[in-house]
Coordinates of C-alpha atoms in Angstrom, one line a residue:
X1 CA -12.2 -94.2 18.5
X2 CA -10.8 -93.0 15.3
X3 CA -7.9 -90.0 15.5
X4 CA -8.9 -87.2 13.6
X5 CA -6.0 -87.3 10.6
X6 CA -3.2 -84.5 11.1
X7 CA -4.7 -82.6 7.8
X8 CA -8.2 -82.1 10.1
X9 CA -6.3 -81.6 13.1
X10 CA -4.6 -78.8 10.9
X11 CA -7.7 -77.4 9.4
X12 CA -9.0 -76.5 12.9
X13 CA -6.4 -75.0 14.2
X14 CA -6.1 -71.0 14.2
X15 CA -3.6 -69.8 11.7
X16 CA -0.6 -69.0 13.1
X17 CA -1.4 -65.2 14.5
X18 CA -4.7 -64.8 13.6
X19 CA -6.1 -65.4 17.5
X20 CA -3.8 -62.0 18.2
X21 CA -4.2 -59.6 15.5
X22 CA -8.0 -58.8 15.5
X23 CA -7.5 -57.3 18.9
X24 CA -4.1 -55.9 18.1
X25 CA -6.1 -53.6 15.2
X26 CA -8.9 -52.9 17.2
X27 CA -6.6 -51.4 19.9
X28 CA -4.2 -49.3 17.3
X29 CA -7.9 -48.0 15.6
X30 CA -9.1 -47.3 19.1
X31 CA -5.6 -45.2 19.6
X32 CA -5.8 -43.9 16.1
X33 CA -9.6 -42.4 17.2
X34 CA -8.4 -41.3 20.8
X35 CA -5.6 -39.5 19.4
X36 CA -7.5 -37.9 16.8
X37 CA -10.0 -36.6 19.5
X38 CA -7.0 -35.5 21.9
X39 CA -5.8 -33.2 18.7
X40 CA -9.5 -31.5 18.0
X41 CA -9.7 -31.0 21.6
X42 CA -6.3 -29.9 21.8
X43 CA -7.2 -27.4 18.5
X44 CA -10.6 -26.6 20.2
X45 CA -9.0 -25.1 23.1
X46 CA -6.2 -23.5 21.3
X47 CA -8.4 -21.7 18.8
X48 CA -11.0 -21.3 22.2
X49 CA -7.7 -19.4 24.0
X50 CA -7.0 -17.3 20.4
X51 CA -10.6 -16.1 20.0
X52 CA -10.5 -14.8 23.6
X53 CA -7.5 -12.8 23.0
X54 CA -8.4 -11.7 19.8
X55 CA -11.4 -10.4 20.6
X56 CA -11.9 -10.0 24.3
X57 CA -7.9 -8.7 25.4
X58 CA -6.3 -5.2 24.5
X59 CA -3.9 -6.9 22.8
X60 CA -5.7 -8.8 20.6
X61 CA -7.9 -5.5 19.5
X62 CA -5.3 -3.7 18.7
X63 CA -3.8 -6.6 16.4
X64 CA -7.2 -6.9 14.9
X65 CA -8.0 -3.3 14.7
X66 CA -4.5 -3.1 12.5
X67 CA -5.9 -6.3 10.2
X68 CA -8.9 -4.8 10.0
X69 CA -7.2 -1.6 8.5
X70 CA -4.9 -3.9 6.0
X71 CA -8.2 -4.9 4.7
X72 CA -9.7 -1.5 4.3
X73 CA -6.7 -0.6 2.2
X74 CA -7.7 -3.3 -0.2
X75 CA -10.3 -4.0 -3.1
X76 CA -12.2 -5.9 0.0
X77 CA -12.8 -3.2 2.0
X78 CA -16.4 -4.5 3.8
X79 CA -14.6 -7.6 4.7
X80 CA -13.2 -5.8 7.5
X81 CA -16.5 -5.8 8.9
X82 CA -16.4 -9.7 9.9
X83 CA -13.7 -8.8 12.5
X84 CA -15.0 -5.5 14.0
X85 CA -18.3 -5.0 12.8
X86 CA -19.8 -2.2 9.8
X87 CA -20.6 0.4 12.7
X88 CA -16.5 0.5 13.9
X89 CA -15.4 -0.2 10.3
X90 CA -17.2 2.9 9.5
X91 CA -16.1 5.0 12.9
X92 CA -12.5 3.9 12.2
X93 CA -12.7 5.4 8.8
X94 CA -14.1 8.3 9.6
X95 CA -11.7 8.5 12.6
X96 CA -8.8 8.3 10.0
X97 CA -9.9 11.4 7.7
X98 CA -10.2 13.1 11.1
X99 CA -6.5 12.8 11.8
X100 CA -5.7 13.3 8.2
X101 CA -7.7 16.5 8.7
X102 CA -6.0 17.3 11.9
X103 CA -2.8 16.8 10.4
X104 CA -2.9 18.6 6.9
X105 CA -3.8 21.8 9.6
X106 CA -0.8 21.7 11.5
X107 CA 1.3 25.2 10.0
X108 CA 4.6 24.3 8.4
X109 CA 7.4 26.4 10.1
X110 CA 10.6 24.4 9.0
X111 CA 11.9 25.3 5.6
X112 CA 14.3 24.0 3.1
X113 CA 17.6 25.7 2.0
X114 CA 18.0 24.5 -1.5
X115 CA 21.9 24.9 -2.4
X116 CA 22.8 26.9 -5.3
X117 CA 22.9 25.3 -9.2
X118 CA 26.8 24.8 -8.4
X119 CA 26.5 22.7 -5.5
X120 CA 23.1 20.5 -6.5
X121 CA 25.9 19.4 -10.1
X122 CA 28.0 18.3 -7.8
X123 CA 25.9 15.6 -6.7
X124 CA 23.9 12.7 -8.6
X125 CA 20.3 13.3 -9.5
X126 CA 18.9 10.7 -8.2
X127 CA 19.9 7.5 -6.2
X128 CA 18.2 4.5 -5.2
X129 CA 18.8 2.6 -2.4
X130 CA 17.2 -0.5 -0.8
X131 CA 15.3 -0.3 2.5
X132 CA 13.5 -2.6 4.3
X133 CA 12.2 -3.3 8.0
X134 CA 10.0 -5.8 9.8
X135 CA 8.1 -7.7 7.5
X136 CA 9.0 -5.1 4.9
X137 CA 11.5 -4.6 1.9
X138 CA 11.1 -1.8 -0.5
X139 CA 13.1 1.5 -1.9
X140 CA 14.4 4.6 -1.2
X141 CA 14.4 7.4 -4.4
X142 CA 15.9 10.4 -3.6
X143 CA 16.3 13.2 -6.4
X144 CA 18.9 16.0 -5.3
X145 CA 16.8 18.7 -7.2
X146 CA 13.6 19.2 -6.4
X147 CA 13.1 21.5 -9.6
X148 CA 14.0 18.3 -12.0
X149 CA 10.6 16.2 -11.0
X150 CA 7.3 17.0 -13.1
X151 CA 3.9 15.5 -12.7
X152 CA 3.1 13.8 -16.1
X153 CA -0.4 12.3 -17.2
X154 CA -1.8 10.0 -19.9
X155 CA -1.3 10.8 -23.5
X156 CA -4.9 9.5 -24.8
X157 CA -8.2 10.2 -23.2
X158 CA -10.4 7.8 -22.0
X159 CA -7.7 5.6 -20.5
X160 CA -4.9 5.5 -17.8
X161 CA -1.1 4.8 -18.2
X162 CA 1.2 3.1 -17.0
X163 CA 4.3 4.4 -15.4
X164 CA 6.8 2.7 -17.6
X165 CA 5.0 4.1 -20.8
X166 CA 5.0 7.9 -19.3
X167 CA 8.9 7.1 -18.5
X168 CA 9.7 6.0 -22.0
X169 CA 7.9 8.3 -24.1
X170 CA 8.8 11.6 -22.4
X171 CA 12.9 10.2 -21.9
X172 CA 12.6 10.6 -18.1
X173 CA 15.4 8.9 -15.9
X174 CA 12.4 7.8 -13.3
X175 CA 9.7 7.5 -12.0
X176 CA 6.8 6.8 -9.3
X177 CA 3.1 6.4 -8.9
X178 CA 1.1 10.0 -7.9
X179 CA -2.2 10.7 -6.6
X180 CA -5.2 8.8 -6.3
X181 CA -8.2 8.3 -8.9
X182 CA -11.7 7.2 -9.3
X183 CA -11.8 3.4 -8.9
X184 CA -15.3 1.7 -8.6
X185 CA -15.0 -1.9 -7.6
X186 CA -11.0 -1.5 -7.7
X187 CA -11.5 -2.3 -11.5
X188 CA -11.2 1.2 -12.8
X189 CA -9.7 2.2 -15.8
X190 CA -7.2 4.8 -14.2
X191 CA -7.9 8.1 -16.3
X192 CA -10.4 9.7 -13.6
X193 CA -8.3 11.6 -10.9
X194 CA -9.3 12.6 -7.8
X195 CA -8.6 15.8 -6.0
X196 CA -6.7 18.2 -8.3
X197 CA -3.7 17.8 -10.7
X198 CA -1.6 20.6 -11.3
X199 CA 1.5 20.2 -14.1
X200 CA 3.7 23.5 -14.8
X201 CA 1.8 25.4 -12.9
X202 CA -1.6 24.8 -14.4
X203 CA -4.6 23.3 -13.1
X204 CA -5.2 20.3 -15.5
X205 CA -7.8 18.7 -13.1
X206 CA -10.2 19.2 -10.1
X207 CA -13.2 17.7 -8.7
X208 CA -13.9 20.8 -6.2
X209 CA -14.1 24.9 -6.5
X210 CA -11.1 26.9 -6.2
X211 CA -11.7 27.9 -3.0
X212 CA -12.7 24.3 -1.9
X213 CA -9.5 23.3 0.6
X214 CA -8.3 19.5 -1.2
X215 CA -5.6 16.8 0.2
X216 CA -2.6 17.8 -2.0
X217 CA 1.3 17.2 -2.2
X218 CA 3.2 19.5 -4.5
X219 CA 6.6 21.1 -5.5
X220 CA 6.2 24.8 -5.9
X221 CA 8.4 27.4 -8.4
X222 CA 11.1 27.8 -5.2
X223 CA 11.7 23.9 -5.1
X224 CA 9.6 23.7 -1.5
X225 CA 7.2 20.4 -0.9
X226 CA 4.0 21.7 -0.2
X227 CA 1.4 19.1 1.3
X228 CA -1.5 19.3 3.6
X229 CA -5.0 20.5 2.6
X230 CA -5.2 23.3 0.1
X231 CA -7.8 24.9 -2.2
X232 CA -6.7 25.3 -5.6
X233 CA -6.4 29.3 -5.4
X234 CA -4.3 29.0 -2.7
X235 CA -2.4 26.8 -4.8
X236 CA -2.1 29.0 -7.6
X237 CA -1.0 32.0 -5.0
X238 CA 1.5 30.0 -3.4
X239 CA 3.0 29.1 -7.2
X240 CA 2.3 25.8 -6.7
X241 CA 4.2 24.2 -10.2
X242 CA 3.6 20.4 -9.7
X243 CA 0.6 18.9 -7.5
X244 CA -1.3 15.8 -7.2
X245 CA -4.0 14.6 -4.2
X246 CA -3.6 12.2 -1.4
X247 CA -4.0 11.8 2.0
X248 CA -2.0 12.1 5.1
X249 CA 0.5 14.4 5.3
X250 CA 2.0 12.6 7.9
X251 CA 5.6 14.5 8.7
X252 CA 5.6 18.6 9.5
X253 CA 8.2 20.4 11.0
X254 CA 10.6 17.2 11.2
X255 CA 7.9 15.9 13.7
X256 CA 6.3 12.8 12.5
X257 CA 2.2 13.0 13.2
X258 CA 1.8 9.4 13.6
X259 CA 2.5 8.2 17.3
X260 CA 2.5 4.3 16.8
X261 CA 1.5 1.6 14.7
X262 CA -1.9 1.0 15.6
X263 CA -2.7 4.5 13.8
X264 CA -0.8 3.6 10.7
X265 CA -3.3 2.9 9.0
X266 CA -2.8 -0.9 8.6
X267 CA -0.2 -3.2 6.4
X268 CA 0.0 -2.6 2.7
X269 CA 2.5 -1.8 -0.4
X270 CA 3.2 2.2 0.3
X271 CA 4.3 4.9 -1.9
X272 CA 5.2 8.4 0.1
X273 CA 6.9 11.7 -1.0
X274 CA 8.7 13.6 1.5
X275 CA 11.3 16.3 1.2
X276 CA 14.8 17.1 3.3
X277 CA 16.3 20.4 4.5
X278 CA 18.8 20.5 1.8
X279 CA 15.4 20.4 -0.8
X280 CA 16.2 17.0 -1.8
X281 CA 12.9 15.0 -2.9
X282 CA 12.5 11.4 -1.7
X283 CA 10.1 9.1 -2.7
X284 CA 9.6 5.6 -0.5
X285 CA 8.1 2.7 -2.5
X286 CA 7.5 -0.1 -0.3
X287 CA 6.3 -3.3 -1.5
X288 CA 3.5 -5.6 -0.2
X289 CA 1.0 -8.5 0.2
X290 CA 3.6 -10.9 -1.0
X291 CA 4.3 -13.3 2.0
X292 CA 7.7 -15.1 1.1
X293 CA 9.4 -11.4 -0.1
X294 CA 7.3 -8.3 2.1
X295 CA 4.1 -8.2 3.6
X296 CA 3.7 -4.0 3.5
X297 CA 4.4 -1.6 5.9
X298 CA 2.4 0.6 7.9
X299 CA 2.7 4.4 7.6
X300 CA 4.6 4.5 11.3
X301 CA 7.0 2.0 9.6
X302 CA 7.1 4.3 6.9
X303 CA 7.2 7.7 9.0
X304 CA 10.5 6.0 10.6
X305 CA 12.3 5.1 7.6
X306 CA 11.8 8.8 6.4
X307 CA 12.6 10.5 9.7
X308 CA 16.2 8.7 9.7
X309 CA 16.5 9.5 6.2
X310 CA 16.3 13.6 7.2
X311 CA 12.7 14.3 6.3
X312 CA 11.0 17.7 7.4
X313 CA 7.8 17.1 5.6
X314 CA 5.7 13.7 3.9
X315 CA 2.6 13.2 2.5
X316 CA 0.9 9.5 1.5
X317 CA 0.4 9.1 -2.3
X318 CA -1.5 6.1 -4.0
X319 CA -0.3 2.7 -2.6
X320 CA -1.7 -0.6 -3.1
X321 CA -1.7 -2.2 -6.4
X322 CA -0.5 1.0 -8.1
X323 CA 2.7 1.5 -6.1
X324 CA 5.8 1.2 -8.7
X325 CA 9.2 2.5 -8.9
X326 CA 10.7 2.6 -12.6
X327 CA 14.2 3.5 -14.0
X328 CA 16.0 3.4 -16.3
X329 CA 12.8 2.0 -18.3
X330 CA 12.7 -0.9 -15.8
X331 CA 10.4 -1.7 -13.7
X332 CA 12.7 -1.5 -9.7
X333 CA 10.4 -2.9 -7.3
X334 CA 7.9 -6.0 -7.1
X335 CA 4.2 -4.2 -7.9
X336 CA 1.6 -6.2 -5.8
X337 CA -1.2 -6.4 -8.6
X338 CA -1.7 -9.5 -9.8
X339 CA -2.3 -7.8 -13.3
X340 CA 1.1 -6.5 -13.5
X341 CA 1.1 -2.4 -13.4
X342 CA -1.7 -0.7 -13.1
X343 CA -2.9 2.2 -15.3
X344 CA -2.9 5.5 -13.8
X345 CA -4.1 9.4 -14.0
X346 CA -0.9 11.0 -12.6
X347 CA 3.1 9.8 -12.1
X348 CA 6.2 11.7 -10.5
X349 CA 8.9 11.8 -13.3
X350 CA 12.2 13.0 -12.5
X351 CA 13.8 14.5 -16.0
X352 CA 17.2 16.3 -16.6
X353 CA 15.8 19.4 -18.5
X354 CA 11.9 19.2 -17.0
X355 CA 11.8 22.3 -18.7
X356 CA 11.7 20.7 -22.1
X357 CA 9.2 18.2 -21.4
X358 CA 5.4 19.1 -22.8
X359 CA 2.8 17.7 -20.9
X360 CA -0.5 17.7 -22.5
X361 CA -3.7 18.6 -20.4
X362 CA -5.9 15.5 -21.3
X363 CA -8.5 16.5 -19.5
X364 CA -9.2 19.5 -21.6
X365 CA -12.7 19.6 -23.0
X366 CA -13.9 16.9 -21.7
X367 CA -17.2 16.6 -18.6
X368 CA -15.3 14.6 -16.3
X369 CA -18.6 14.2 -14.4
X370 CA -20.1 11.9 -16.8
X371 CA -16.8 10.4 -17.2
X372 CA -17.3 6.1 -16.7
X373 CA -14.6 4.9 -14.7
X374 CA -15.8 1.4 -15.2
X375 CA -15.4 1.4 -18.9
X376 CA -12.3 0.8 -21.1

C-alpha cells in the first residue's frame, strides 16, 4: 500500500493551535457576556436600591425636595415636576411665599448705631473678601457707610443694563445686582421691574397701589436697612431713600428665620443684602451651577455666612443668572449665565459723594403695563 507523501500527511494535519483556540474564544466571549450581565445586574440593583431611597426614605425626600427647589430657581422651573409631581411642586411654592410672608411680619426691634462722620473716615469704604463653604465659593462686600450706596437704573428705555455699564458711567467704586424683574421664559429683556423701586427717595416704579404691602429691601435717610413687606406709603413715611423688591427677608433681630437647609430654598448662585449693628452694609454674592468651581448655596448656607459676619437684618435680592459683583470696573465674581451678564432694571452702587450722582427716572411717562418684556 502506498504511504501518503509527507506534504499530504502535512496538509491534513490541524495547524499548529488551531484544534485549541476556537474553544479558547468561545469561552473568553462567553465571560465577556457573563460579565457584562453581572455589571447590568449589578447597576440594576444599585440604581433599584437608589430609587428606593430617593423616593420611598426620609432621607432621600428631603435630598429630592432640595433638587427639586434648585430647579425651581432655574429657567426650568416645571422640570421639578418629574421628581415630586405638579401638585407638590405647586404646594412647595406656595409653601415658600408663606414663610416669606411669615417672615417679612416678624417686627424689627434690634437697631443700628451708625458711628459718627469721624469714625466711619477712619475706616475703608468698602472691602471685599472671599467666602466660601460646602460646595460653595463666592464674596463678601461690605461698605462701612450705609449713606454711600444708591440704587441706579438703566439710562435708555426699553432695555436693561448691565451692572458694569451703570458702574462706569456714573464713576461708582462698586457694585451688585438689586431686585427682581419681569422675565417671561427667562429671556427677558431686563427693563420691567417688579415690586417697587425707590432712588433718592422717589418712587420711580411700582406694580401695586400705595397702600398695597410689597417685598422690599431698602436704606432709609438715618442709614437703617429696611426689609420685609411694605406698601409704598409706608415707605415714603418711614423716609425710605433707596429700595428695591425681593423676597425673603430671612435675618431679624440677629435671629436667622431659616432653621435648616431643607427650607433654603434649594442650590443656586445667591446675592443677599444684609446690614450690622455698627450700620455697615454687606452684600453676599455667591456663585453657582458651575461644578469644577461652586455649585450655589442655599439661603441657610447663606444665613450662616451672614450671621458670623455680625448681621442683625438680610433680605434675598435677584440671584441666578443675574448675580454679579463689579469693582473697580471689573467684573469680581464668576456670573453663572452662559450669556455673560445679564441686563437688569435695578443695581446697588456704592459711590463716594452719592449725593452727586443723578439718577434718571426711566420709567417716567411710560404704561409699563403694556410694556413687552419679550422684546428687545
Amino acid at each position: 500500500m502506498a504511504q501518503p507523501t509527507i506534504q499530504q500527511e502535512f496538509s491534513q494535519q490541524t495547524p499548529l493551535g488551531t484544534r485549541q483556540s476556537k474553544p479558547r474564544a468561545k469561552k473568553k466571549r462567553g465571560i465577556f457576556w457573563r460579565t457584562i450581565g453581572y455589571l447590568f445586574l449589578v447597576a440594576a440593583i444599585v440604581i433599584a436600591l437608589f430609587l428606593i431611597w430617593f423616593f420611598l426614605t426620609p432621607s432621600g425626600t428631603e435630598k429630592r425636595n432640595v433638587l427639586a427647589d434648585s430647579i425651581i430657581s432655574t429657567q426650568h422651573r416645571e422640570w421639578a415636576k418629574y421628581l415630586i409631581g405638579s401638585a407638590e411642586l405647586q404646594k412647595r411654592v406656595d409653601a415658600y411665599w408663606q414663610r416669606f410672608n411669615d417672615y417679612a411680619n416678624k417686627p424689627v426691634t434690634e437697631k443700628v448705631v451708625i458711628p459718627v462722620v469721624a469714625e466711619q473716615e477712619k475706616k475703608p469704604l468698602i472691602d471685599v473678601k472671599p467666602i466660601e463653604g460646602k460646595g460653595f465659593k463666592g464674596y463678601l462686600l461690605t461698605i462701612s457707610d450705609p449713606k454711600k450706596v444708591r440704587i441706579v437704573v438703566p439710562l435708555k428705555a426699553g432695555k436693561g443694563e448691565k451692572v458694569t455699564s451703570m458702574v462706569k458711567r456714573t464713576g461708582a467704586i462698586a457694585g451688585v445686582n438689586g431686585g427682581g424683574f419681569n422675565d417671561p421664559n427667562w429671556s427677558g429683556n431686563g427693563f420691567k421691574p417688579e415690586g417697587i423701586v425707590i432712588s433718592e427717595g422717589k418712587i420711580f416704579y411700582k406694580d401695586v397701589g400705595m397702600d398695597t404691602p410689597v417685598h422690599v429691601m431698602g436704606i432709609d435717610s438715618e442709614g437703617n436697612m429696611i426689609a420685609g413687606k411694605y406698601s409704598p406709603n409706608q415707605l415714603l413715611k418711614m423716609n425710605v431713600m433707596e429700595a428695591a423688591s425681593y423676597a425673603p427677608r430671612f435675618i431679624v433681630n440677629g435671629v436667622g428665620q431659616i432653621k435648616n437647609e431643607a427650607d433654603g430654598w434649594g442650590i443656586a448662585p445667591r446675592t443677599c443684602m444684609a446690614q450690622k449693628k455698627d450700620g455697615s452694609i454687606m452684600f453676599a454674592i455667591i456663585d453657582g451651577r458651575q461644578p469644577t468651581y461652586s455649585l450655589g448655596a442655599t439661603l441657610f448656607d447663606v444665613q450662616k455666612v451672614l450671621l458670623d459676619n455680625g448681621a442683625i437684618i438680610a433680605a434675598n435680592l435677584d440671584g441666578g443668572a443675574s448675580t454679579v459683583l463689579v469693582k473697580d470696573n471689573q467684573i469680581i465674581n464668576r456670573p453663572s449665565s452662559e450669556f455673560g451678564e445679564r441686563y437688569l432694571p435695578t443695581a446697588w452702587l456704592v459711590f463716594d459723594s452719592p449725593q452727586s450722582v443723578y439718577v434718571k427716572n426711566v420709567w417716567e411717562g411710560i404704561d409699563m403695563s403694556k410694556f413687552d418684556s419679550t422684546k428687545w
